[in-house]
Amino acid sequence: MDELTLPAPAKLNLMLHVLGRRADGYHELQTLFQFLDHGDELTFTPRADAQIHLHTELPGVDHDNNLIVRAARLLQSHSGSGQGADIQLIKRLPMGGGIGGGSSDAATTLLGLDHLWRTHLGEDRLAKIGLLLGADVPVFVRGRAAFAEGIGERLQPVELSEPWFLVIAPQVSVSTAEIFSDPELTRNTPAITVRSLLAGGGHNDCQPVVEKRYPAVRNALSLLNNFVPASMTGTGACVFGSFPNKGEADKVCRQLPADMPGFVAQGRNISMLHRKLEQMAQEVNA
């Protein structure tokens, strides 16, 4: 295979509870992930010299610190592969938006290069490698809507409805570390069961902190609440609301002001990355 192009889908945290702070400084969480049919796109071209070259620059991100490059090099070290890759990125997901752009890019890199280099590490090992890059990366490696616990690494697949979402991306980048270090963050929300959550429970403990620090996020929530109940995903900055069909979501999206760009996408329980990989496998076996 000379080249491989794969999507890196966005995700939404439909809720995010902070149960407490752990001895290692991380926080004990409960969250519910669902994917969106919208995301970045990566193209991988193999190299024989073991060099990893990302040919798309991101503002403020050094090449060697980019999660894409780090993921590729971790896969090399864990698999023993001597191959390299040239990587092109089409960036659609905002940085610091809470919809998983960097984590999703890393997971697509792990799965894409595992396929391209024929290292065949398997989903379990790739998820463990992904956890070294960030708590959200394993959910993208697994590719299934999930209830997550711990720091986000303990995943229980769930079956959710698949509504249409309008996602607004305020023009700010929210630092996850900043939000989790804020003394006003609620850190004692009682644990919830999947059953009670799916019956309609859940909120985002980070949202009040982000609203206070970032007026643009507060304004986006206020605007979207005029149409449907609005929530923030992860530690922000993106906010979302669900609609019964694409037409109604598009109608509201067209009314957004220029300083509040947004997009409409369907929630999906199987990520578009994994549906693409499954399609490729079926074509090979046909």
Short mmCIF file of C-alpha atoms in Angstrom, two decimals:
data_model
loop_
_atom_site.label_atom_id
_atom_site.label_comp_id
_atom_site.label_asym_id
_atom_site.label_seq_id
_atom_site.Cartn_x
_atom_site.Cartn_y
_atom_site.Cartn_z
CA MET A 1 0.00 0.00 0.00
CA ASP A 2 1.53 3.30 -1.15
CA GLU A 3 -0.76 5.66 0.78
CA LEU A 4 -3.53 5.54 3.35
CA THR A 5 -6.04 8.31 4.14
CA LEU A 6 -8.16 8.00 7.28
CA PRO A 7 -10.53 10.22 9.28
CA ALA A 8 -9.88 11.37 12.85
CA PRO A 9 -13.38 11.94 14.22
CA ALA A 10 -14.53 14.44 16.82
CA LYS A 11 -16.17 13.27 20.03
CA LEU A 12 -18.52 14.77 22.56
CA ASN A 13 -18.41 14.29 26.30
CA LEU A 14 -22.16 14.14 26.91
CA MET A 15 -21.46 14.52 30.65
CA LEU A 16 -18.38 14.83 32.86
CA HIS A 17 -18.40 14.19 36.61
CA VAL A 18 -15.34 14.81 38.79
CA LEU A 19 -15.46 12.39 41.72
CA GLY A 20 -12.23 13.40 43.45
CA ARG A 21 -8.51 14.07 43.16
CA ARG A 22 -6.15 11.08 43.21
CA ALA A 23 -2.85 10.82 45.04
CA ASP A 24 -0.98 11.10 41.71
CA GLY A 25 -2.61 14.47 40.99
CA TYR A 26 -5.02 13.19 38.36
CA HIS A 27 -8.77 13.31 38.90
CA GLU A 28 -11.19 10.41 39.19
CA LEU A 29 -13.80 10.93 36.48
CA GLN A 30 -16.96 9.55 34.98
CA THR A 31 -17.84 10.59 31.46
CA LEU A 32 -19.88 9.48 28.47
CA PHE A 33 -18.31 9.63 25.01
CA GLN A 34 -20.03 9.61 21.63
CA PHE A 35 -18.39 10.20 18.24
CA LEU A 36 -19.36 12.64 15.51
CA ASP A 37 -19.33 12.21 11.74
CA HIS A 38 -16.96 15.17 11.46
CA GLY A 39 -13.24 15.42 12.02
CA ASP A 40 -9.69 15.84 10.83
CA GLU A 41 -8.15 13.75 8.03
CA LEU A 42 -4.69 12.20 7.90
CA THR A 43 -2.79 10.76 4.96
CA PHE A 44 0.12 8.40 5.62
CA THR A 45 2.81 7.50 3.10
CA PRO A 46 5.36 4.87 4.21
CA ARG A 47 9.09 5.55 4.24
CA ALA A 48 11.87 2.97 4.37
CA ASP A 49 14.25 5.09 6.48
CA ALA A 50 12.34 5.15 9.80
CA GLN A 51 11.92 8.95 9.64
CA ILE A 52 8.62 10.46 10.81
CA HIS A 53 7.75 13.70 9.03
CA LEU A 54 4.51 15.59 9.69
CA HIS A 55 4.20 18.04 6.81
CA THR A 56 1.43 20.16 8.33
CA GLU A 57 2.44 22.81 10.83
CA LEU A 58 0.16 23.68 13.74
CA PRO A 59 0.49 27.09 15.40
CA GLY A 60 2.31 26.88 18.70
CA VAL A 61 3.02 23.14 18.44
CA ASP A 62 6.60 21.98 17.89
CA HIS A 63 6.92 19.18 15.32
CA ASP A 64 8.45 16.66 17.71
CA ASN A 65 5.88 17.42 20.43
CA ASN A 66 2.88 16.96 18.16
CA LEU A 67 0.77 14.00 19.31
CA ILE A 68 0.78 12.62 15.76
CA VAL A 69 4.58 12.43 15.67
CA ARG A 70 4.78 11.12 19.24
CA ALA A 71 2.19 8.41 18.43
CA ALA A 72 4.15 7.29 15.36
CA ARG A 73 7.40 7.07 17.30
CA LEU A 74 5.78 5.20 20.16
CA LEU A 75 4.40 2.67 17.68
CA GLN A 76 7.88 2.25 16.23
CA SER A 77 9.40 1.59 19.65
CA HIS A 78 6.66 -0.79 20.81
CA SER A 79 6.52 -2.75 17.56
CA GLY A 80 10.19 -2.70 16.58
CA SER A 81 9.23 -1.48 13.12
CA GLY A 82 12.00 0.11 11.09
CA GLN A 83 9.57 1.89 8.78
CA GLY A 84 8.80 5.60 8.80
CA ALA A 85 6.08 7.79 7.35
CA ASP A 86 5.29 11.08 5.70
CA ILE A 87 2.07 12.43 7.21
CA GLN A 88 -0.28 15.10 5.91
CA LEU A 89 -3.02 16.53 8.14
CA ILE A 90 -6.19 18.34 7.13
CA LYS A 91 -7.11 20.13 10.37
CA ARG A 92 -10.82 20.83 10.91
CA LEU A 93 -11.20 20.37 14.68
CA PRO A 94 -10.29 23.37 16.86
CA MET A 95 -7.43 23.03 19.31
CA GLY A 96 -8.49 23.31 22.95
CA GLY A 97 -12.11 22.71 21.96
CA GLY A 98 -12.80 19.62 24.05
CA ILE A 99 -13.85 17.56 21.04
CA GLY A 100 -10.71 15.45 20.96
CA GLY A 101 -8.78 16.82 18.00
CA GLY A 102 -5.26 15.99 19.17
CA SER A 103 -6.24 12.72 20.85
CA SER A 104 -8.19 11.58 17.80
CA ASP A 105 -5.28 12.43 15.49
CA ALA A 106 -2.99 10.34 17.72
CA ALA A 107 -5.36 7.36 17.69
CA THR A 108 -5.78 7.51 13.91
CA THR A 109 -1.99 7.58 13.62
CA LEU A 110 -1.64 4.46 15.78
CA LEU A 111 -4.33 2.54 13.90
CA GLY A 112 -3.30 3.81 10.47
CA LEU A 113 0.41 3.06 10.82
CA ASP A 114 -0.29 -0.29 12.50
CA HIS A 115 -2.21 -1.13 9.32
CA LEU A 116 0.28 0.43 6.90
CA TRP A 117 3.40 -1.02 8.55
CA ARG A 118 1.65 -4.38 9.13
CA THR A 119 2.73 -4.40 12.77
CA HIS A 120 -0.60 -6.01 13.83
CA LEU A 121 -0.33 -5.03 17.51
CA GLY A 122 -4.09 -5.26 17.99
CA GLU A 123 -6.57 -2.93 19.64
CA ASP A 124 -5.66 -3.76 23.25
CA ARG A 125 -1.95 -2.98 22.84
CA LEU A 126 -2.67 0.11 20.77
CA ALA A 127 -5.03 1.38 23.47
CA LYS A 128 -2.28 0.94 26.09
CA ILE A 129 0.15 2.86 23.90
CA GLY A 130 -2.50 5.52 23.41
CA LEU A 131 -2.90 5.98 27.16
CA LEU A 132 0.76 7.06 27.29
CA LEU A 133 -0.24 9.99 25.08
CA GLY A 134 -3.40 11.05 26.89
CA ALA A 135 -6.42 9.80 28.77
CA ASP A 136 -8.79 10.34 25.80
CA VAL A 137 -6.69 8.47 23.22
CA PRO A 138 -7.87 4.92 24.11
CA VAL A 139 -11.53 5.78 23.44
CA PHE A 140 -10.59 6.80 19.90
CA VAL A 141 -8.50 3.63 19.49
CA ARG A 142 -11.51 1.54 20.60
CA GLY A 143 -13.90 3.51 18.41
CA ARG A 144 -17.11 2.77 20.31
CA ALA A 145 -19.36 5.06 22.31
CA ALA A 146 -18.47 4.39 25.94
CA PHE A 147 -18.98 5.19 29.58
CA ALA A 148 -15.51 5.95 30.92
CA GLU A 149 -14.17 5.90 34.47
CA GLY A 150 -10.81 6.34 36.22
CA ILE A 151 -8.93 9.06 34.35
CA GLY A 152 -10.99 8.06 31.33
CA GLU A 153 -9.20 4.81 30.53
CA ARG A 154 -11.74 2.28 31.91
CA LEU A 155 -14.27 1.97 29.11
CA GLN A 156 -17.66 0.29 29.03
CA PRO A 157 -19.29 0.32 25.57
CA VAL A 158 -22.82 1.75 25.50
CA GLU A 159 -25.58 1.97 22.91
CA LEU A 160 -26.93 5.51 22.61
CA SER A 161 -29.41 7.23 20.34
CA GLU A 162 -27.70 8.94 17.40
CA PRO A 163 -29.17 12.46 17.14
CA TRP A 164 -27.92 15.37 15.08
CA PHE A 165 -25.78 17.83 16.99
CA LEU A 166 -24.99 21.47 16.43
CA VAL A 167 -21.53 22.19 17.82
CA ILE A 168 -20.42 25.78 18.39
CA ALA A 169 -16.67 26.44 18.60
CA PRO A 170 -15.99 29.69 20.51
CA GLN A 171 -12.74 31.27 19.35
CA VAL A 172 -10.79 30.45 22.51
CA SER A 173 -8.52 27.57 23.49
CA VAL A 174 -9.23 26.19 26.96
CA SER A 175 -6.37 24.60 28.91
CA THR A 176 -7.46 21.32 30.50
CA ALA A 177 -4.70 21.61 33.12
CA GLU A 178 -5.90 25.10 34.02
CA ILE A 179 -9.48 23.96 34.57
CA PHE A 180 -8.55 20.90 36.63
CA SER A 181 -6.27 23.00 38.85
CA ASP A 182 -8.95 25.63 39.55
CA PRO A 183 -9.82 25.64 43.27
CA GLU A 184 -13.49 26.25 42.44
CA LEU A 185 -13.84 23.01 40.46
CA THR A 186 -16.33 20.60 42.03
CA ARG A 187 -14.41 17.45 42.98
CA ASN A 188 -16.91 15.47 45.06
CA THR A 189 -19.74 14.51 42.72
CA PRO A 190 -21.14 11.11 43.80
CA ALA A 191 -20.52 8.21 41.44
CA ILE A 192 -23.38 7.38 39.08
CA THR A 193 -24.31 4.07 37.46
CA VAL A 194 -24.60 3.61 33.72
CA ARG A 195 -28.27 2.70 34.11
CA SER A 196 -29.17 5.89 35.98
CA LEU A 197 -27.05 7.94 33.59
CA LEU A 198 -28.80 6.59 30.52
CA ALA A 199 -32.13 7.29 32.21
CA GLY A 200 -31.33 10.98 32.09
CA GLY A 201 -28.72 11.86 34.71
CA GLY A 202 -25.42 13.64 34.26
CA HIS A 203 -23.93 17.12 33.94
CA ASN A 204 -20.50 18.70 33.35
CA ASP A 205 -18.65 19.70 36.54
CA CYS A 206 -16.12 21.70 34.51
CA GLN A 207 -18.70 23.92 32.83
CA PRO A 208 -19.20 26.51 35.64
CA VAL A 209 -15.43 27.01 35.93
CA VAL A 210 -15.00 27.48 32.18
CA GLU A 211 -18.01 29.82 31.93
CA LYS A 212 -16.49 32.02 34.63
CA ARG A 213 -13.05 32.15 32.99
CA TYR A 214 -14.14 32.33 29.34
CA PRO A 215 -17.00 34.72 28.50
CA ALA A 216 -17.04 33.45 24.90
CA VAL A 217 -18.05 29.98 26.12
CA ARG A 218 -20.70 31.44 28.41
CA ASN A 219 -22.11 33.47 25.51
CA ALA A 220 -22.21 30.43 23.20
CA LEU A 221 -24.11 28.42 25.81
CA SER A 222 -26.55 31.27 26.32
CA LEU A 223 -27.17 31.56 22.58
CA LEU A 224 -27.71 27.85 21.99
CA ASN A 225 -29.98 27.57 25.04
CA ASN A 226 -32.45 29.75 23.13
CA PHE A 227 -33.10 26.78 20.85
CA VAL A 228 -32.27 23.56 22.73
CA PRO A 229 -30.65 22.61 26.06
CA ALA A 230 -26.95 23.37 25.63
CA SER A 231 -23.94 21.74 27.27
CA MET A 232 -20.17 22.04 27.12
CA THR A 233 -18.07 19.08 26.02
CA GLY A 234 -15.13 18.00 28.18
CA THR A 235 -13.24 21.00 29.55
CA GLY A 236 -14.44 23.11 26.59
CA ALA A 237 -14.44 25.31 24.70
CA CYS A 238 -16.99 23.71 22.32
CA VAL A 239 -20.65 23.60 23.29
CA PHE A 240 -23.39 21.48 21.76
CA GLY A 241 -27.10 20.79 21.59
CA SER A 242 -28.99 17.88 20.04
CA PHE A 243 -31.69 18.06 17.39
CA PRO A 244 -34.13 15.41 16.07
CA ASN A 245 -33.01 15.91 12.48
CA LYS A 246 -30.31 17.55 10.35
CA GLY A 247 -32.66 20.18 8.92
CA GLU A 248 -33.46 21.72 12.29
CA ALA A 249 -29.79 21.72 13.31
CA ASP A 250 -28.79 23.35 10.01
CA LYS A 251 -31.45 26.03 10.44
CA VAL A 252 -29.99 27.12 13.79
CA CYS A 253 -26.42 26.83 12.50
CA ARG A 254 -27.20 29.35 9.76
CA GLN A 255 -28.21 31.85 12.44
CA LEU A 256 -24.89 31.77 14.29
CA PRO A 257 -22.90 35.02 14.33
CA ALA A 258 -19.53 35.17 12.59
CA ASP A 259 -17.60 35.03 15.86
CA MET A 260 -19.30 31.75 16.81
CA PRO A 261 -18.52 29.28 14.01
CA GLY A 262 -20.25 25.95 14.23
CA PHE A 263 -20.91 22.70 12.41
CA VAL A 264 -23.64 20.08 12.25
CA ALA A 265 -22.82 16.38 12.57
CA GLN A 266 -24.55 13.18 13.56
CA GLY A 267 -23.66 11.38 16.77
CA ARG A 268 -22.40 7.87 16.09
CA ASN A 269 -21.78 4.87 18.34
CA ILE A 270 -19.12 3.48 15.99
CA SER A 271 -16.55 6.05 14.90
CA MET A 272 -16.15 6.85 11.23
CA LEU A 273 -12.51 5.76 11.51
CA HIS A 274 -13.52 2.23 12.52
CA ARG A 275 -16.26 2.11 9.89
CA LYS A 276 -13.63 3.07 7.29
CA LEU A 277 -11.21 0.38 8.54
CA GLU A 278 -14.02 -2.21 8.49
CA GLN A 279 -14.93 -1.23 4.93
CA MET A 280 -11.28 -1.64 3.89
CA ALA A 281 -11.14 -5.08 5.50
CA GLN A 282 -14.31 -6.16 3.68
CA GLU A 283 -12.91 -4.96 0.34
CA VAL A 284 -9.72 -6.98 0.91
CA ASN A 285 -11.73 -10.11 1.75
CA ALA A 286 -14.21 -9.68 -1.12
#
